[in-house]
mmCIF file of C-alpha atoms in Angstrom:
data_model
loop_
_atom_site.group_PDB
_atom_site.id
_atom_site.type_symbol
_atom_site.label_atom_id
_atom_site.label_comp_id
_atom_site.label_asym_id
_atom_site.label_seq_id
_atom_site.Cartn_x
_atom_site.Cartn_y
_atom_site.Cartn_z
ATOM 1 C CA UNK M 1 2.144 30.766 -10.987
ATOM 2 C CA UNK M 2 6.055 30.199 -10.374
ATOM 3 C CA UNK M 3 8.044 29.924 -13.354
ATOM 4 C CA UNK M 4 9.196 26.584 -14.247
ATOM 5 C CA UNK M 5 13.360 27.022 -13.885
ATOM 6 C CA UNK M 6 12.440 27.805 -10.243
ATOM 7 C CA UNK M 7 9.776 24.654 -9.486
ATOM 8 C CA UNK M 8 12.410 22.886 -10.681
ATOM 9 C CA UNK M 9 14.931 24.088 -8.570
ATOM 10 C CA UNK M 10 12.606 23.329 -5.537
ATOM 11 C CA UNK M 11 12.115 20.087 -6.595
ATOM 12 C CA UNK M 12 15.559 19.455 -6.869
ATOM 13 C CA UNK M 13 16.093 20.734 -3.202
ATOM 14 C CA UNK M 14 13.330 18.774 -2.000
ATOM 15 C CA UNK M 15 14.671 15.488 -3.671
ATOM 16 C CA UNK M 16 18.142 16.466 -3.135
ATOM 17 C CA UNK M 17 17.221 16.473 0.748
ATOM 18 C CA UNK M 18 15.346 13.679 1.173
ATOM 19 C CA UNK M 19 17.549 11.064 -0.866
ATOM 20 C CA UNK M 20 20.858 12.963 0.532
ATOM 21 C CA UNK M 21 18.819 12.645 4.250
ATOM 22 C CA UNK M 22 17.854 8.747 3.369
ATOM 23 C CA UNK M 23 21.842 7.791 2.580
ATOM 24 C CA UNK M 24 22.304 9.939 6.101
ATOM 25 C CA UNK M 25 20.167 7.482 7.816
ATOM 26 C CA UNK M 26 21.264 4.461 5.639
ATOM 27 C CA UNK M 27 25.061 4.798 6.488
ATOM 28 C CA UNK M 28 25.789 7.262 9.029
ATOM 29 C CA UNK M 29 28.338 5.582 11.956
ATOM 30 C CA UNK M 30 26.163 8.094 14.560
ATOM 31 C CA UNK M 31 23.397 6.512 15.466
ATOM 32 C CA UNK M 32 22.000 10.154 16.469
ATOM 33 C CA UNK M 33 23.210 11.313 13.346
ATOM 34 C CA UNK M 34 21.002 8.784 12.049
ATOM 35 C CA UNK M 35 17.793 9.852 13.445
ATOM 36 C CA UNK M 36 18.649 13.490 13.053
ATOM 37 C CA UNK M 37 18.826 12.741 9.305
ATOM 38 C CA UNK M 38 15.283 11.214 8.862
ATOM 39 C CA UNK M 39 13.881 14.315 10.321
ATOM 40 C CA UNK M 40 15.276 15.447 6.506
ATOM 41 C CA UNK M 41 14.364 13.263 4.909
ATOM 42 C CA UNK M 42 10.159 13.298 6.376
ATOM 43 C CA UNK M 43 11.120 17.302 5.459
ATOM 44 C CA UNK M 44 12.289 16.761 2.156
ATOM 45 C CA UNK M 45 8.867 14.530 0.902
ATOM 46 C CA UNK M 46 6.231 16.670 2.723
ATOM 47 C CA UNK M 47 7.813 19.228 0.334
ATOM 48 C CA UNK M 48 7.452 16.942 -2.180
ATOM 49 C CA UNK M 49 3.880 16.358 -1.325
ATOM 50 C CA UNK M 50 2.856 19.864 -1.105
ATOM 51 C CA UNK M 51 5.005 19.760 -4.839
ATOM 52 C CA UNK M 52 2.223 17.337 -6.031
ATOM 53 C CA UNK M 53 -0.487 19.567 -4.783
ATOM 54 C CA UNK M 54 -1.038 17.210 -1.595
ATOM 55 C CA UNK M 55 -1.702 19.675 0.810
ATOM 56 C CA UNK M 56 -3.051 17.711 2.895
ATOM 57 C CA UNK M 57 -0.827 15.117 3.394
ATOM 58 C CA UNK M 58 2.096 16.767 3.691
ATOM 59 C CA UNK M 59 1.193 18.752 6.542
ATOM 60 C CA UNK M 60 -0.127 14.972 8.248
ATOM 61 C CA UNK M 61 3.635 13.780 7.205
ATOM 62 C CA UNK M 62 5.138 16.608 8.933
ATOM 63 C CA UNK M 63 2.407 16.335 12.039
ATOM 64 C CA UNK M 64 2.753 12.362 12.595
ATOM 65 C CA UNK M 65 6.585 11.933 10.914
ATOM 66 C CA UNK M 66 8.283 14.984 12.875
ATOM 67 C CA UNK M 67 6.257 14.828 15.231
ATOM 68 C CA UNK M 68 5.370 11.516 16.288
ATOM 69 C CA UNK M 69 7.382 8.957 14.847
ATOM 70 C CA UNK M 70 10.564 10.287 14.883
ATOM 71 C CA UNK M 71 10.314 11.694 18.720
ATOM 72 C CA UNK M 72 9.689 7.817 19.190
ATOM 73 C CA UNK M 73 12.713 6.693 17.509
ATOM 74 C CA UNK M 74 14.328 9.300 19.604
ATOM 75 C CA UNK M 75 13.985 8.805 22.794
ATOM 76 C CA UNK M 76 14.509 4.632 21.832
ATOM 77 C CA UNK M 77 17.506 5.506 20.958
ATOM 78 C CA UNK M 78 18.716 7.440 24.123
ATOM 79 C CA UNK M 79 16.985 4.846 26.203
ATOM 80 C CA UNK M 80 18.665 1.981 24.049
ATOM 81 C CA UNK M 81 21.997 2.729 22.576
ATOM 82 C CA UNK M 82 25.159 3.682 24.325
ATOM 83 C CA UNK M 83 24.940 6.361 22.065
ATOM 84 C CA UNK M 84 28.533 7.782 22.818
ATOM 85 C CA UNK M 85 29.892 4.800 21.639
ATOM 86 C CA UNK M 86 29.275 5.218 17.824
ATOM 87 C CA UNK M 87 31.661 2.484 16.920
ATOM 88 C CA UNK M 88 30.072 0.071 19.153
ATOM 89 C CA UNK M 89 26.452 0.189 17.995
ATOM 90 C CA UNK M 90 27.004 0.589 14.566
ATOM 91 C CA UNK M 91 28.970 -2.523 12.378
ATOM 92 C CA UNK M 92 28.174 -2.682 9.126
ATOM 93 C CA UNK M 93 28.187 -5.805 7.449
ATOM 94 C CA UNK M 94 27.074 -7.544 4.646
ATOM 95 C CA UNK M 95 27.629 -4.941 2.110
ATOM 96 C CA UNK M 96 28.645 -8.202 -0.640
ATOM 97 C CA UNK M 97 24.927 -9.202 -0.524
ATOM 98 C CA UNK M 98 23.792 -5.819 0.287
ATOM 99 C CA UNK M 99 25.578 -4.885 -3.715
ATOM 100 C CA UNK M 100 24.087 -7.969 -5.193
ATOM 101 C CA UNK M 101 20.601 -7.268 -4.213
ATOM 102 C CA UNK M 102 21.000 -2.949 -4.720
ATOM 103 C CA UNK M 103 21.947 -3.560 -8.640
ATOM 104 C CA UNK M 104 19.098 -6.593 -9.064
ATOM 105 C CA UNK M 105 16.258 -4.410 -7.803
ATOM 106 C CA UNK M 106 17.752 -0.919 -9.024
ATOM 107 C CA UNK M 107 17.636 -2.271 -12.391
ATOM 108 C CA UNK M 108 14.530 -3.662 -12.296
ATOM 109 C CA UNK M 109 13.192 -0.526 -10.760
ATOM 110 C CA UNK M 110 14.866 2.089 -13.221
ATOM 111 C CA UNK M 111 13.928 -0.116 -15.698
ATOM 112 C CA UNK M 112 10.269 0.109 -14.750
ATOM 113 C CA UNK M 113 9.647 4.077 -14.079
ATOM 114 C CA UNK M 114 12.070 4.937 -17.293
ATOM 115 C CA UNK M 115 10.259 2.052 -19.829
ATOM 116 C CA UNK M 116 6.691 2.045 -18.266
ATOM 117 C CA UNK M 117 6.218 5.514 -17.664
ATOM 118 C CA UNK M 118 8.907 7.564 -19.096
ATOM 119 C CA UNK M 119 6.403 9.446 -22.103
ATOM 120 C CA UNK M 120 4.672 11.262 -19.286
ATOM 121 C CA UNK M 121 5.816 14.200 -18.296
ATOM 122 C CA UNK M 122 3.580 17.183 -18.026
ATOM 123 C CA UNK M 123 1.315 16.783 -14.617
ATOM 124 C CA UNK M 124 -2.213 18.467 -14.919
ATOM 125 C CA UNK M 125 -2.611 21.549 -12.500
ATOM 126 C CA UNK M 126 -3.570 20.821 -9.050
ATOM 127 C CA UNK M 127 -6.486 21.657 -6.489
ATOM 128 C CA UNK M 128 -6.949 21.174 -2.860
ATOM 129 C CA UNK M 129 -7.450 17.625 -2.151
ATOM 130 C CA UNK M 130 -8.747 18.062 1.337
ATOM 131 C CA UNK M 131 -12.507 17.670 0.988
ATOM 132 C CA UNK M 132 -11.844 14.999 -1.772
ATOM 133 C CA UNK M 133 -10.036 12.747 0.567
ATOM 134 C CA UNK M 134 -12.848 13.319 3.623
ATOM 135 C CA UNK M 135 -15.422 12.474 0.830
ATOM 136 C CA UNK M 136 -13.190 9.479 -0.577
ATOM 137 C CA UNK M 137 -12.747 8.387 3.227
ATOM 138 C CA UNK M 138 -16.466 8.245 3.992
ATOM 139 C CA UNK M 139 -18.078 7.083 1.278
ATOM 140 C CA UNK M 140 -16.034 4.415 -0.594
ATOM 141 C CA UNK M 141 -12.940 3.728 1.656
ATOM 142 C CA UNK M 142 -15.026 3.877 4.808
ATOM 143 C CA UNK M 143 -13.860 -0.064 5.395
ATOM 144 C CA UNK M 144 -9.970 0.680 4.947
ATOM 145 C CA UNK M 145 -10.659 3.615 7.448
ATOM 146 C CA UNK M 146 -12.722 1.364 10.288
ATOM 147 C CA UNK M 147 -9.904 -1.210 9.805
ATOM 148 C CA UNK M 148 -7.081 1.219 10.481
ATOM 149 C CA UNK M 149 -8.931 2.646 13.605
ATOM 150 C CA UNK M 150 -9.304 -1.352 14.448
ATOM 151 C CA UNK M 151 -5.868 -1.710 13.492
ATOM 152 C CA UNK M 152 -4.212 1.445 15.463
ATOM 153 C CA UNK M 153 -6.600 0.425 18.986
ATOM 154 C CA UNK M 154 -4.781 -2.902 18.807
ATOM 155 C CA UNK M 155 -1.511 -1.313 19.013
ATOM 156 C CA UNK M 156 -2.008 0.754 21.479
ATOM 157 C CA UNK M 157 -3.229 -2.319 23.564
ATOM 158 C CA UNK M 158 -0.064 -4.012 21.860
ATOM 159 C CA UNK M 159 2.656 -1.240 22.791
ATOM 160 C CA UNK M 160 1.256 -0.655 26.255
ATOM 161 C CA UNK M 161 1.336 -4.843 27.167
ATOM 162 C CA UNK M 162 4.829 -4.902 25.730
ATOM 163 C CA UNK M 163 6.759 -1.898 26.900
ATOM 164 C CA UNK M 164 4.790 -1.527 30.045
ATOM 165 C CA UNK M 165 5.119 -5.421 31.449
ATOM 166 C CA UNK M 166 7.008 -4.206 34.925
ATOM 167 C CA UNK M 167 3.937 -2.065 35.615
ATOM 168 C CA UNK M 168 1.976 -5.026 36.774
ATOM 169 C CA UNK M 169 -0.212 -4.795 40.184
ATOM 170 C CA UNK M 170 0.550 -6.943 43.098
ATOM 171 C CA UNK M 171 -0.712 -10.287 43.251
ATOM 172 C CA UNK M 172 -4.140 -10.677 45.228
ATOM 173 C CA UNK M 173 -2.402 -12.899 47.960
ATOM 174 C CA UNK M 174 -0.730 -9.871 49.868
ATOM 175 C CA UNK M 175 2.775 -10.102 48.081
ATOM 176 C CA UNK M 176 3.966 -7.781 45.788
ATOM 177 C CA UNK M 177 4.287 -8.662 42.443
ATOM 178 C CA UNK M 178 7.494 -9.887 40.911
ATOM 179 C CA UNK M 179 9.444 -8.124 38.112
ATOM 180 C CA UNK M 180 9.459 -10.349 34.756
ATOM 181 C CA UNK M 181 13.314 -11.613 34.629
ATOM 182 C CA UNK R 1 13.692 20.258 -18.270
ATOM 183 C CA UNK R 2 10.111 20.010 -17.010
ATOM 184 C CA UNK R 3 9.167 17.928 -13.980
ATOM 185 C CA UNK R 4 7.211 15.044 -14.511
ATOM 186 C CA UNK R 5 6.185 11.620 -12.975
ATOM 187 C CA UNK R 6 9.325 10.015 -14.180
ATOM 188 C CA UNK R 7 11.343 12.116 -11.945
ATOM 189 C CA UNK R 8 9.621 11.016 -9.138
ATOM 190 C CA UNK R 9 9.518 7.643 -9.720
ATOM 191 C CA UNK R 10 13.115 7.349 -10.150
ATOM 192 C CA UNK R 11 13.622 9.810 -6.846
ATOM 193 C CA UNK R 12 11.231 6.927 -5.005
ATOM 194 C CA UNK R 13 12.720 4.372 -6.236
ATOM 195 C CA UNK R 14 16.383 5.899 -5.494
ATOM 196 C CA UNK R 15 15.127 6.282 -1.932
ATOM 197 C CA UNK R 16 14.203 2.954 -1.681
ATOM 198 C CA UNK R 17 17.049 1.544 -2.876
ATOM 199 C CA UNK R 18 18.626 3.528 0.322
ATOM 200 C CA UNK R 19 16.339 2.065 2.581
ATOM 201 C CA UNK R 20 16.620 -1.849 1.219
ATOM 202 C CA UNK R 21 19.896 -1.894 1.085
ATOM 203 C CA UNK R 22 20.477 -0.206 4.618
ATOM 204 C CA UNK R 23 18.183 -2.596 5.981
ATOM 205 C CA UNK R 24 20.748 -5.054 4.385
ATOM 206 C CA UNK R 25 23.770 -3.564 5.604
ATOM 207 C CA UNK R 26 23.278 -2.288 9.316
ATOM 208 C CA UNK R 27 22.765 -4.765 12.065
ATOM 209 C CA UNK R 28 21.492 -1.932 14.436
ATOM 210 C CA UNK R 29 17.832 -2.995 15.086
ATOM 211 C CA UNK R 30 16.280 1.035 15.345
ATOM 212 C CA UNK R 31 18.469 1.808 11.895
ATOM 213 C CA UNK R 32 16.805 -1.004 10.603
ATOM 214 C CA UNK R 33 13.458 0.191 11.871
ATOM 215 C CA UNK R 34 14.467 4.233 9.986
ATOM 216 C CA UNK R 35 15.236 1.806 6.680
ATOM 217 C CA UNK R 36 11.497 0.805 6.957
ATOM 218 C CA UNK R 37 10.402 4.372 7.717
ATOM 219 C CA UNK R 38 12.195 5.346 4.358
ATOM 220 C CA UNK R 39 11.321 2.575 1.793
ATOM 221 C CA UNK R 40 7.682 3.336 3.340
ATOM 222 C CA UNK R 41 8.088 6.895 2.917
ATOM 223 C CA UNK R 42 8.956 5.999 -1.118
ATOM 224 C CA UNK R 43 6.124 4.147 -1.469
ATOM 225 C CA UNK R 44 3.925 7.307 -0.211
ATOM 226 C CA UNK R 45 5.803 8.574 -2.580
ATOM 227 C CA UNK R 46 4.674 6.882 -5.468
ATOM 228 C CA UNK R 47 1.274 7.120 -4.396
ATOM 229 C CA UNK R 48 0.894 10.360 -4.398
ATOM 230 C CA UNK R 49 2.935 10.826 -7.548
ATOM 231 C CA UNK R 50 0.519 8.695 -9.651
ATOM 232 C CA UNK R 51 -2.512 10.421 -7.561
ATOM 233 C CA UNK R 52 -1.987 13.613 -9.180
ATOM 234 C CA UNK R 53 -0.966 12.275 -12.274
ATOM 235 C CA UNK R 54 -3.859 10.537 -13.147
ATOM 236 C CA UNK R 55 -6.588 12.797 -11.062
ATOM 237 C CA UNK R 56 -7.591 10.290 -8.624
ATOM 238 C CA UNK R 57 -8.171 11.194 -4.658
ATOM 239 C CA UNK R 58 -7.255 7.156 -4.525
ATOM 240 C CA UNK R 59 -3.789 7.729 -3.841
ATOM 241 C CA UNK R 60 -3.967 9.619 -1.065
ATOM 242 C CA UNK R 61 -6.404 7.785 1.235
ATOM 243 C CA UNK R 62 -3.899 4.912 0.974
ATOM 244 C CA UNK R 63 -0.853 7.456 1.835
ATOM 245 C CA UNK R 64 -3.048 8.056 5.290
ATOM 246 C CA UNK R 65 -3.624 4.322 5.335
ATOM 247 C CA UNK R 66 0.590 4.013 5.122
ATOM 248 C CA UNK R 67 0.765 6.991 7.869
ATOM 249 C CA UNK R 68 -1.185 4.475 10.402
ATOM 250 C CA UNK R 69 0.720 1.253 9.652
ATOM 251 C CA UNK R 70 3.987 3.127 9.351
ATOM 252 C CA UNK R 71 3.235 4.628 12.741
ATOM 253 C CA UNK R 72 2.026 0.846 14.379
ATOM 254 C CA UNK R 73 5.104 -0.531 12.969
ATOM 255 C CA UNK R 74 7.505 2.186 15.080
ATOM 256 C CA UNK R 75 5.283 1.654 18.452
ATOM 257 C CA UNK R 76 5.220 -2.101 18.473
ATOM 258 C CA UNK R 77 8.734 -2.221 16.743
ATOM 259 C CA UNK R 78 10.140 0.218 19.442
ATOM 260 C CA UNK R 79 8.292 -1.208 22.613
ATOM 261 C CA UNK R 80 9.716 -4.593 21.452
ATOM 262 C CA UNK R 81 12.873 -2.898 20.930
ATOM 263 C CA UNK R 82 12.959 -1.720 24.398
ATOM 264 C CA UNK R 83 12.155 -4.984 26.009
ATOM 265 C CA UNK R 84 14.911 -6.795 23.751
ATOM 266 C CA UNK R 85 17.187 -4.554 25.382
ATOM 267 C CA UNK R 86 16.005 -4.817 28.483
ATOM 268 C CA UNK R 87 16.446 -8.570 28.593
ATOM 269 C CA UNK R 88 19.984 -8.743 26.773
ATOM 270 C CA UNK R 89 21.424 -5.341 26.672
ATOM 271 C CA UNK R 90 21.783 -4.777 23.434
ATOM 272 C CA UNK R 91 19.567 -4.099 20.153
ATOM 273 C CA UNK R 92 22.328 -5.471 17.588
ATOM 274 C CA UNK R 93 20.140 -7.539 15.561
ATOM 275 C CA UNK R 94 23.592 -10.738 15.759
ATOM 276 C CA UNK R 95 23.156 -10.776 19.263
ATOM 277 C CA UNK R 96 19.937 -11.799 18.878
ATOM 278 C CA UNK R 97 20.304 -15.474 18.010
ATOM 279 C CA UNK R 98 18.895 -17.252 21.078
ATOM 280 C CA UNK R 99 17.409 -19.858 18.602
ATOM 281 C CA UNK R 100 20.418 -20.741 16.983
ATOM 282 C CA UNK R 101 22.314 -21.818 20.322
#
């Protein structure tokens, strides 16, 4: 078992990287910089998941995070944004609004975890969750599950009709086919 | 000081509070599209906090449940993305205001 001063320092490192990773993302002027910084931030809460005795899922957050979404948002962005222009693709704006609604839901929120559940404090010990969630996931939230695989098929129809419009075949009349304008 | 749910709340709710109000702030449409990715990410968060807290296996399904939508959202979001820019050469979410001319 690790003493406590020392689970709390890695949960202060894990925190400490994912919110200092999320105010990376949030207000970076480098767009790359940016994207870079979420990779900390998916880093910092699969260490807080494997904190909270989630095995499991924080070796999925690190597999479809790291590895999938954020080599998306990647190459987007080198495909989208003049990149070397920082100034360019990145105006921020807003920020009177942005205030206003920040201190609303930040009190609301604070006000919630402290108030609501602020007496609890000691977590029980945990256990490998991996069989629990393949038992959970075929048995009682086998609908949720068929609705996601449903769900994910449909955007992988989606994504390929959308990004992949030029690819059309020629028409049947002999002419080739026209790029969309 | 021992680490309990509390902390995380407040850490996922902190972290959403970054991605809200960057969502707010930037007018870059893929920053907007990380802003999601992070106030989702807080929700897992929560989630999996109250999962182990009160013993439930719940919790977690609906973290994998988040994984898939989180992922749809970044494939459709970017492939519209890229065919936004295609068409106007740029992804700053002013520009796009077709409707409005």
């Amino acid at each position: 078992m690790i003493p406590e001063p020392v689970r709390a320092l890695l949960f202060y490192l894990c925190a400490g990287l994912a919110l200092a990773g999320g105010c990376w993302v949030a207000f970076a002027r480098n767009i790359v910089h940016s994207a870079f910084a979420l990779l900390a931030t998916f880093a910092g809460v699969a260490g807080l998941y494997a904190f909270l005795s989630a095995d499991f899922l924080a070796v999925v957050q690190l597999m479809i995070y790291v590895g999938g979404v954020l080599v998306l948002i990647l190459f987007a962005l080198m495909l989208t944004s003049r990149i070397e222009e920082a100034r360019v693709s990145n105006p921020t704006i807003g920020l009177v609004p942005g205030a206003v609604v920040l201190i609303a839901v930040s009190a609301l929120l604070v006000y919630a975890c402290v108030k609501e559940f602020g007496g609890t404090t000691d977590l029980p010990p945990g256990e490998p969750t991996t069989a629990g969630i393949g038992d959970a996931l075929l048995s009682r939230y086998v609908l949720p599950f068929e609705v996601i695989s449903v769900l994910l098929l449909a955007v992988l129809l989606g994504a390929v009709t959308i990004a992949g419009g030029r690819l059309r075949k020629p028409a049947p009349g002999g002419k080739p086919g026209k790029e969309r304008p | 000081m021992e680490v309990g749910l509390t902390h995380y709340l407040l850490l996922a709710a902190a972290v959403f509070l970054v991605g809200m109000v960057g969502f707010i702030v930037r007018r870059n449409t893929l920053i907007m599209l990380m802003c999601v990715e992070l106030m989702l990410s807080a929700a897992n968060l929560v989630f999996v906090a109250f999962s182990r807290e009160l013993g439930d296996e719940a919790g977690h399904v609906f973290v994998l449940m988040n994984f898939a939508v989180a992922a749809a959202e970044v494939a459709i979001g970017l492939a519209i993305l890229m065919e936004i820019f295609r068409r106007r050469r740029s992804v700053d979410a002013d520009d796009l205001n077709t409707l409005m001319e």
